[in-house]
XYZ file of N, CA and C in Angstrom:
513
model
N 96.952 -98.737 8.159
C 96.572 -99.203 6.757
C 96.384 -98.348 5.624
N 96.705 -98.216 4.512
C 96.514 -97.376 3.411
C 95.521 -98.290 2.592
N 94.511 -97.879 2.275
C 93.710 -98.804 1.198
C 93.663 -98.665 -0.497
N 93.955 -98.952 -1.363
C 93.775 -98.228 -2.373
C 92.831 -98.084 -3.052
N 92.603 -97.071 -3.354
C 90.973 -96.571 -3.966
C 90.578 -96.438 -4.593
N 89.458 -97.157 -4.795
C 88.447 -98.041 -6.193
C 88.680 -97.303 -7.458
N 88.502 -98.441 -8.212
C 89.243 -97.878 -9.863
C 90.392 -97.735 -10.018
N 91.483 -97.615 -9.316
C 92.463 -96.858 -9.711
C 93.621 -98.279 -10.875
N 93.356 -99.562 -10.208
C 93.792 -100.527 -11.040
C 92.824 -100.698 -12.224
N 91.707 -100.672 -12.584
C 91.052 -100.329 -13.812
C 91.787 -99.077 -14.564
N 91.778 -98.120 -14.098
C 92.311 -97.009 -14.397
C 93.437 -96.851 -15.199
N 94.022 -97.821 -14.477
C 95.869 -97.916 -14.950
C 95.943 -99.005 -15.971
N 94.627 -99.278 -16.963
C 94.853 -100.551 -17.323
C 94.556 -99.811 -18.788
N 94.318 -98.902 -18.731
C 93.988 -97.770 -20.086
C 94.806 -96.830 -19.700
N 95.329 -96.443 -21.355
C 96.277 -95.175 -21.480
C 95.425 -94.200 -21.096
N 96.267 -92.618 -21.332
C 95.498 -91.926 -21.277
C 94.284 -91.168 -22.114
N 95.313 -91.569 -23.152
C 94.430 -91.352 -24.734
C 92.869 -91.717 -24.607
N 92.777 -93.138 -24.370
C 92.102 -94.244 -24.127
C 90.975 -93.560 -23.191
N 91.265 -93.076 -21.997
C 90.701 -92.229 -20.908
C 89.864 -91.311 -21.597
N 90.740 -90.387 -22.266
C 90.380 -89.084 -22.610
C 89.447 -89.104 -23.816
N 89.351 -90.504 -24.518
C 88.357 -90.798 -25.429
C 87.238 -90.906 -24.855
N 87.148 -91.508 -23.709
C 86.615 -92.022 -23.126
C 85.408 -91.150 -22.551
N 86.214 -90.295 -22.255
C 85.458 -89.103 -21.849
C 84.760 -87.796 -22.701
N 85.258 -87.839 -23.726
C 84.393 -87.531 -24.943
C 83.367 -88.212 -25.579
N 83.270 -89.820 -25.668
C 81.989 -89.985 -25.758
C 81.379 -89.896 -24.772
N 81.044 -89.938 -23.618
C 80.735 -90.083 -22.289
C 80.119 -88.393 -22.640
N 80.637 -87.358 -22.842
C 80.154 -86.079 -22.548
C 79.318 -86.139 -23.975
N 79.425 -86.823 -25.101
C 78.974 -86.731 -26.435
C 77.459 -87.394 -25.981
N 77.278 -88.270 -25.099
C 75.473 -88.970 -24.941
C 75.346 -87.616 -24.087
N 75.797 -87.269 -23.487
C 75.188 -85.857 -22.460
C 74.583 -85.107 -23.728
N 75.134 -84.124 -24.745
C 74.069 -83.848 -25.744
C 73.604 -84.710 -26.576
N 73.767 -85.595 -26.818
C 72.935 -86.014 -27.866
C 71.333 -86.050 -26.768
N 71.526 -86.960 -25.802
C 70.185 -86.942 -24.519
C 69.724 -85.423 -25.039
N 70.401 -84.938 -24.323
C 70.094 -83.110 -23.880
C 69.208 -82.893 -25.184
N 69.571 -82.812 -26.510
C 69.268 -82.677 -27.916
C 68.115 -83.245 -27.815
N 68.071 -84.689 -28.141
C 66.736 -85.695 -27.841
C 65.984 -85.231 -27.096
N 65.691 -84.386 -26.195
C 64.785 -83.673 -25.215
C 64.111 -82.270 -25.777
N 64.495 -81.776 -26.741
C 64.188 -80.913 -27.496
C 63.228 -81.226 -28.810
N 63.335 -82.524 -29.312
C 62.690 -83.231 -30.043
C 60.936 -83.034 -30.142
N 60.859 -83.875 -29.212
C 59.185 -84.000 -29.140
C 58.152 -82.691 -28.709
N 57.659 -82.826 -28.781
C 56.375 -81.418 -29.317
C 55.252 -81.954 -27.723
N 54.421 -82.762 -27.750
C 53.979 -83.526 -27.116
C 53.874 -82.367 -25.402
N 54.688 -82.380 -24.986
C 54.957 -81.965 -23.553
C 55.421 -80.276 -23.585
N 55.199 -79.720 -24.330
C 55.387 -78.200 -24.462
C 54.645 -77.281 -24.041
N 53.627 -77.415 -23.459
C 52.034 -76.847 -22.857
C 52.838 -77.718 -21.129
N 53.375 -78.494 -20.873
C 54.194 -78.212 -19.634
C 55.762 -77.763 -19.351
N 55.828 -77.064 -20.356
C 57.483 -76.143 -20.632
C 57.037 -75.131 -20.351
N 57.445 -74.144 -18.814
C 57.101 -72.901 -18.836
C 57.677 -72.229 -19.609
N 57.061 -70.677 -19.854
C 57.668 -69.544 -20.886
C 58.848 -69.334 -21.162
N 59.727 -69.754 -22.302
C 61.354 -69.563 -22.154
C 62.350 -70.964 -21.434
N 60.975 -72.177 -21.086
C 61.859 -73.335 -20.510
C 61.900 -74.311 -21.788
N 62.056 -74.161 -23.307
C 62.617 -74.714 -24.580
C 64.021 -73.830 -24.705
N 63.987 -72.422 -24.441
C 65.014 -71.426 -24.492
C 66.411 -72.262 -23.785
N 65.980 -72.624 -22.163
C 67.073 -73.041 -21.548
C 67.551 -74.235 -21.467
N 66.312 -74.998 -21.882
C 67.151 -76.615 -22.820
C 68.001 -76.305 -23.618
N 68.045 -75.337 -24.717
C 68.726 -74.735 -25.603
C 70.414 -74.389 -24.928
N 70.069 -73.281 -24.091
C 71.475 -72.951 -23.478
C 72.113 -73.909 -23.056
N 71.392 -74.998 -22.025
C 72.328 -76.054 -21.024
C 72.994 -76.990 -22.415
N 72.223 -77.096 -23.680
C 72.660 -78.087 -24.509
C 73.746 -77.136 -25.487
N 73.824 -76.002 -25.560
C 74.809 -75.176 -25.473
C 76.447 -75.628 -24.982
N 76.187 -75.077 -23.389
C 76.982 -75.742 -22.267
C 77.081 -77.064 -22.308
N 76.789 -78.091 -22.626
C 77.045 -79.679 -23.073
C 78.044 -79.536 -23.980
N 77.851 -78.426 -25.506
C 78.558 -79.102 -26.559
C 79.897 -78.190 -26.033
N 80.316 -77.383 -25.442
C 81.226 -76.509 -25.122
C 82.076 -77.625 -24.502
N 81.555 -78.734 -23.646
C 81.980 -79.197 -22.778
C 82.603 -79.996 -23.411
N 82.172 -80.663 -24.668
C 82.515 -81.880 -25.150
C 83.274 -81.181 -26.250
N 83.465 -80.167 -26.298
C 84.664 -79.793 -27.488
C 85.728 -79.495 -26.472
N 85.717 -78.986 -25.182
C 86.770 -79.273 -24.396
C 87.251 -80.251 -24.396
N 86.727 -81.554 -24.575
C 87.092 -83.299 -24.188
C 87.640 -83.016 -25.639
N 86.915 -82.965 -26.901
C 88.024 -83.468 -28.012
C 88.803 -82.871 -27.949
N 89.800 -81.654 -27.443
C 90.921 -81.188 -27.337
C 91.554 -81.556 -26.814
N 91.015 -81.897 -25.331
C 91.972 -82.985 -24.465
C 91.947 -84.461 -25.238
N 91.483 -84.727 -26.311
C 91.478 -85.971 -26.777
C 92.508 -85.745 -27.475
N 92.630 -84.647 -27.916
C 93.291 -84.571 -29.701
C 94.723 -84.113 -29.232
N 94.774 -83.389 -28.074
C 96.346 -83.411 -27.346
C 96.990 -84.676 -26.825
N 96.049 -85.719 -26.455
C 96.288 -87.134 -25.652
C 96.720 -87.826 -26.923
N 95.936 -87.677 -27.615
C 96.645 -88.692 -29.087
C 97.921 -87.851 -29.999
N 98.124 -86.615 -29.930
C 99.672 -86.375 -30.562
C 98.960 -85.699 -31.432
N 97.887 -85.164 -31.750
C 97.832 -83.655 -32.057
C 98.322 -82.564 -31.800
N 98.696 -81.873 -32.983
C 99.520 -81.037 -32.723
C 98.062 -79.271 -32.727
N 98.468 -78.344 -31.704
C 98.488 -77.145 -31.851
C 97.586 -76.420 -33.316
N 98.556 -76.629 -33.991
C 98.173 -76.361 -35.131
C 97.144 -76.767 -36.143
N 97.443 -78.674 -35.715
C 96.427 -79.207 -36.452
C 94.619 -78.666 -35.470
N 94.651 -78.887 -34.514
C 93.627 -78.263 -33.580
C 93.079 -77.159 -34.013
N 93.768 -75.691 -34.297
C 93.203 -74.595 -34.167
C 92.898 -75.314 -35.935
N 93.236 -75.606 -36.984
C 93.182 -75.752 -38.013
C 91.308 -75.994 -37.794
N 91.257 -77.106 -37.517
C 90.382 -77.416 -37.858
C 88.985 -76.559 -36.745
N 89.389 -75.620 -36.189
C 88.506 -75.474 -35.282
C 88.529 -73.475 -35.750
N 89.006 -73.787 -36.905
C 88.833 -72.343 -37.356
C 89.901 -71.127 -36.577
N 90.807 -71.893 -36.081
C 91.529 -70.467 -35.826
C 92.711 -70.480 -35.256
N 93.706 -69.654 -34.981
C 95.321 -70.220 -34.597
C 95.671 -71.100 -33.845
N 96.946 -71.516 -33.867
C 97.588 -72.047 -32.832
C 97.902 -72.255 -31.637
N 98.136 -70.758 -31.097
C 98.483 -70.042 -30.172
C 96.795 -69.454 -29.549
N 95.939 -69.494 -30.236
C 94.676 -68.956 -29.697
C 93.719 -70.197 -29.087
N 94.408 -71.499 -30.184
C 93.782 -72.609 -29.366
C 94.383 -73.490 -28.189
N 95.361 -73.135 -27.963
C 96.280 -73.327 -27.089
C 96.027 -72.562 -25.755
N 95.618 -71.281 -25.837
C 94.987 -70.312 -25.077
C 93.746 -70.883 -24.173
N 92.896 -70.925 -25.581
C 91.764 -71.240 -24.969
C 91.296 -72.310 -24.394
N 91.861 -73.236 -24.594
C 91.813 -75.366 -23.938
C 92.734 -75.194 -23.042
N 93.810 -74.694 -22.660
C 95.040 -74.404 -21.493
C 94.486 -74.988 -19.815
N 92.562 -74.070 -19.691
C 92.273 -74.652 -18.192
C 91.747 -75.833 -18.310
N 91.418 -76.132 -19.308
C 91.035 -78.010 -19.766
C 91.876 -78.735 -19.146
N 93.476 -79.112 -20.628
C 94.181 -79.386 -20.576
C 94.813 -79.247 -18.836
N 95.437 -78.094 -17.913
C 95.658 -77.798 -16.826
C 95.104 -78.845 -16.291
N 93.428 -78.692 -16.100
C 92.476 -79.506 -15.408
C 93.052 -81.145 -15.442
N 93.032 -81.565 -16.896
C 93.207 -82.865 -17.014
C 94.494 -83.303 -16.597
N 95.561 -82.496 -17.203
C 96.616 -83.388 -15.869
C 97.108 -82.846 -14.528
N 96.313 -82.324 -14.033
C 96.172 -82.103 -12.553
C 95.663 -83.113 -12.089
N 94.232 -83.638 -12.978
C 93.630 -85.002 -12.382
C 94.483 -85.946 -11.903
N 95.641 -86.169 -12.960
C 96.129 -87.225 -13.282
C 97.742 -87.520 -12.309
N 97.481 -85.951 -12.537
C 99.173 -85.685 -10.824
C 98.200 -86.103 -9.216
N 97.599 -85.673 -9.001
C 96.331 -85.610 -8.119
C 95.078 -86.169 -8.090
N 94.629 -87.546 -8.268
C 93.616 -88.073 -8.629
C 92.172 -87.759 -7.596
N 92.583 -87.712 -6.790
C 91.611 -86.846 -5.572
C 92.105 -85.835 -4.821
N 91.234 -85.147 -4.268
C 91.070 -84.769 -2.682
C 90.687 -84.247 -2.007
N 90.533 -84.323 -0.288
C 90.170 -84.844 0.189
C 88.947 -83.425 0.516
N 87.774 -84.008 1.185
C 86.379 -83.257 1.713
C 86.762 -82.460 2.588
N 85.971 -81.662 3.132
C 86.424 -80.703 3.735
C 86.316 -81.631 5.273
N 85.777 -82.579 5.733
C 86.003 -83.334 6.977
C 87.786 -83.808 6.733
N 88.458 -84.025 5.213
C 90.058 -84.371 5.620
C 89.746 -86.192 5.361
N 88.513 -86.892 5.589
C 88.452 -88.121 5.596
C 87.458 -88.445 4.005
N 87.471 -88.235 3.347
C 86.411 -88.419 2.091
C 87.918 -88.239 0.837
N 87.584 -89.211 0.361
C 88.491 -88.759 -1.155
C 87.451 -88.516 -2.101
N 87.629 -87.552 -2.791
C 87.019 -87.050 -3.878
C 87.448 -87.066 -5.197
N 87.088 -87.513 -6.041
C 87.568 -87.978 -7.361
C 88.332 -86.599 -8.463
N 89.320 -86.340 -9.251
C 88.992 -85.467 -9.640
C 88.919 -85.124 -11.161
N 89.347 -86.845 -11.553
C 88.886 -87.251 -13.103
C 87.514 -87.097 -13.376
N 87.021 -86.291 -14.572
C 85.438 -86.814 -14.778
C 85.347 -88.719 -14.527
N 83.776 -88.491 -14.594
C 83.744 -90.122 -14.100
C 84.033 -90.847 -15.467
N 83.959 -91.035 -16.404
C 84.255 -91.917 -17.314
C 85.919 -92.686 -17.162
N 86.331 -90.884 -17.031
C 87.614 -91.448 -16.679
C 88.529 -92.127 -15.217
N 87.675 -91.811 -14.098
C 87.460 -92.370 -13.100
C 87.047 -93.594 -12.997
N 86.554 -94.357 -13.694
C 86.010 -95.923 -13.286
C 85.507 -96.216 -15.074
N 86.851 -96.436 -15.648
C 86.450 -97.015 -17.374
C 85.983 -97.936 -17.339
N 85.570 -99.319 -16.476
C 85.550 -100.183 -16.678
C 83.660 -100.197 -17.021
N 83.040 -99.187 -15.645
C 82.232 -99.182 -15.720
C 81.369 -98.029 -17.148
N 81.955 -97.397 -17.135
C 81.418 -95.902 -18.561
C 82.205 -96.959 -19.707
N 82.733 -97.997 -19.900
C 82.803 -98.615 -20.821
C 81.187 -99.699 -21.604
N 80.857 -100.438 -20.235
C 79.664 -100.712 -20.163
C 78.715 -100.180 -20.373
N 78.384 -98.697 -20.179
C 77.535 -97.942 -20.172
C 77.448 -97.347 -21.829
N 78.762 -96.963 -22.064
C 78.715 -96.391 -23.681
C 78.583 -97.108 -23.972
N 78.738 -98.479 -23.993
C 78.904 -99.768 -25.306
C 77.036 -99.804 -25.646
N 76.306 -99.901 -24.024
C 75.264 -100.261 -24.572
C 74.468 -99.367 -25.154
N 74.744 -98.022 -24.594
C 74.183 -96.370 -25.695
C 74.314 -96.663 -26.869
N 75.343 -97.057 -27.240
C 76.133 -96.921 -29.057
C 75.026 -97.828 -29.117
N 74.988 -98.907 -28.816
C 73.901 -100.694 -29.586
C 72.807 -99.635 -29.717
N 72.256 -99.417 -28.271
C 70.798 -98.677 -28.727
C 70.285 -97.818 -29.394
N 71.199 -96.809 -29.874
C 71.115 -95.302 -30.275
C 71.309 -95.280 -31.576
N 72.712 -96.062 -32.228
C 73.312 -95.635 -32.999
C 72.463 -96.698 -34.628
N 71.822 -95.948 -35.107
C 71.366 -96.433 -36.149
C 72.476 -97.692 -36.931
N 72.061 -98.287 -36.945
C 73.447 -99.387 -37.926
C 74.711 -99.678 -37.607
N 74.698 -99.801 -36.078
C 75.806 -100.322 -35.310
C 75.370 -101.114 -35.068
N 75.660 -102.546 -35.219
C 75.099 -103.803 -34.784
C 76.820 -104.484 -33.797
N 76.929 -103.260 -32.846
C 78.292 -103.341 -32.752
C 77.786 -103.317 -31.161
N 78.380 -104.736 -30.325
C 77.909 -104.667 -28.500
C 79.480 -103.768 -27.969
N 80.468 -103.426 -28.526
C 81.523 -103.476 -28.097
C 82.117 -101.694 -28.933
N 81.278 -101.024 -29.312
C 81.548 -100.072 -30.760
C 82.425 -98.729 -29.517
N 82.017 -98.665 -28.651
C 83.280 -97.574 -27.613
C 84.423 -98.767 -27.087
N 84.126 -99.516 -26.939
C 85.477 -99.960 -26.479
C 86.372 -100.634 -26.935
N 85.623 -101.272 -28.431
C 86.885 -101.832 -28.757
C 88.295 -101.812 -29.447
N 87.664 -100.316 -29.033
C 89.116 -99.987 -29.447
C 90.200 -99.132 -29.416
N 89.239 -99.533 -27.838
C 90.444 -97.856 -26.760
C 91.754 -98.603 -26.506
N 93.490 -97.777 -26.313
C 94.096 -98.471 -26.525
C 94.303 -99.341 -24.510
N 94.832 -100.166 -24.203
C 95.586 -100.252 -23.090
C 96.779 -100.219 -23.129
N 97.507 -100.486 -21.452
C 98.274 -99.954 -21.211
C 99.074 -100.861 -21.977
N 98.943 -102.717 -21.848
C 99.458 -103.301 -22.188
C 100.402 -103.260 -24.269
N 99.481 -102.283 -25.318
C 99.649 -101.717 -26.237
C 98.342 -102.280 -27.513
N 97.378 -103.082 -26.399
C 96.800 -103.481 -27.283
C 95.079 -103.176 -26.760
N 94.165 -102.996 -28.418
C 93.052 -102.748 -27.660
C 92.349 -102.827 -27.142
N 91.292 -102.584 -26.274
C 90.696 -103.380 -25.142
C 89.240 -104.536 -25.878
N 89.510 -105.303 -25.412
C 88.549 -106.618 -26.179
C 87.275 -106.485 -25.078
């Protein structure tokens, strides 16, 4: 008896564009949270020599992940490579080449959403967490936005405009 893997129905309710947007939002919160860790000075003495530089390096790595997620989102929403390249300050071909691995990984994850672990018994999701379990991601990201975005009094700031496969926004 083959069981449907968890979250497949929830994921199927969203367009690929909406899922890419959720992944972008999720990665952006990682950057914001990591940047916030560099603001306070009270615990500087607890950080070893070079520790803040390590935190900053991690922030740059997270920002690169956000950039790749943003490009995947833009491709999913129909932006051309010329448009993407324009905003990145590079040519269309350079943009396409630079982000080809991210797009290939994204496409492959939809073709084969799971891989088996080394035992051959456990399915490992290939999609980023926010795209794999969008219902949970929407709840978590809506709460994050409500708590962190100054002047935004919207409990559905992330999920409200996501397109579902029935053609409407998620409510």
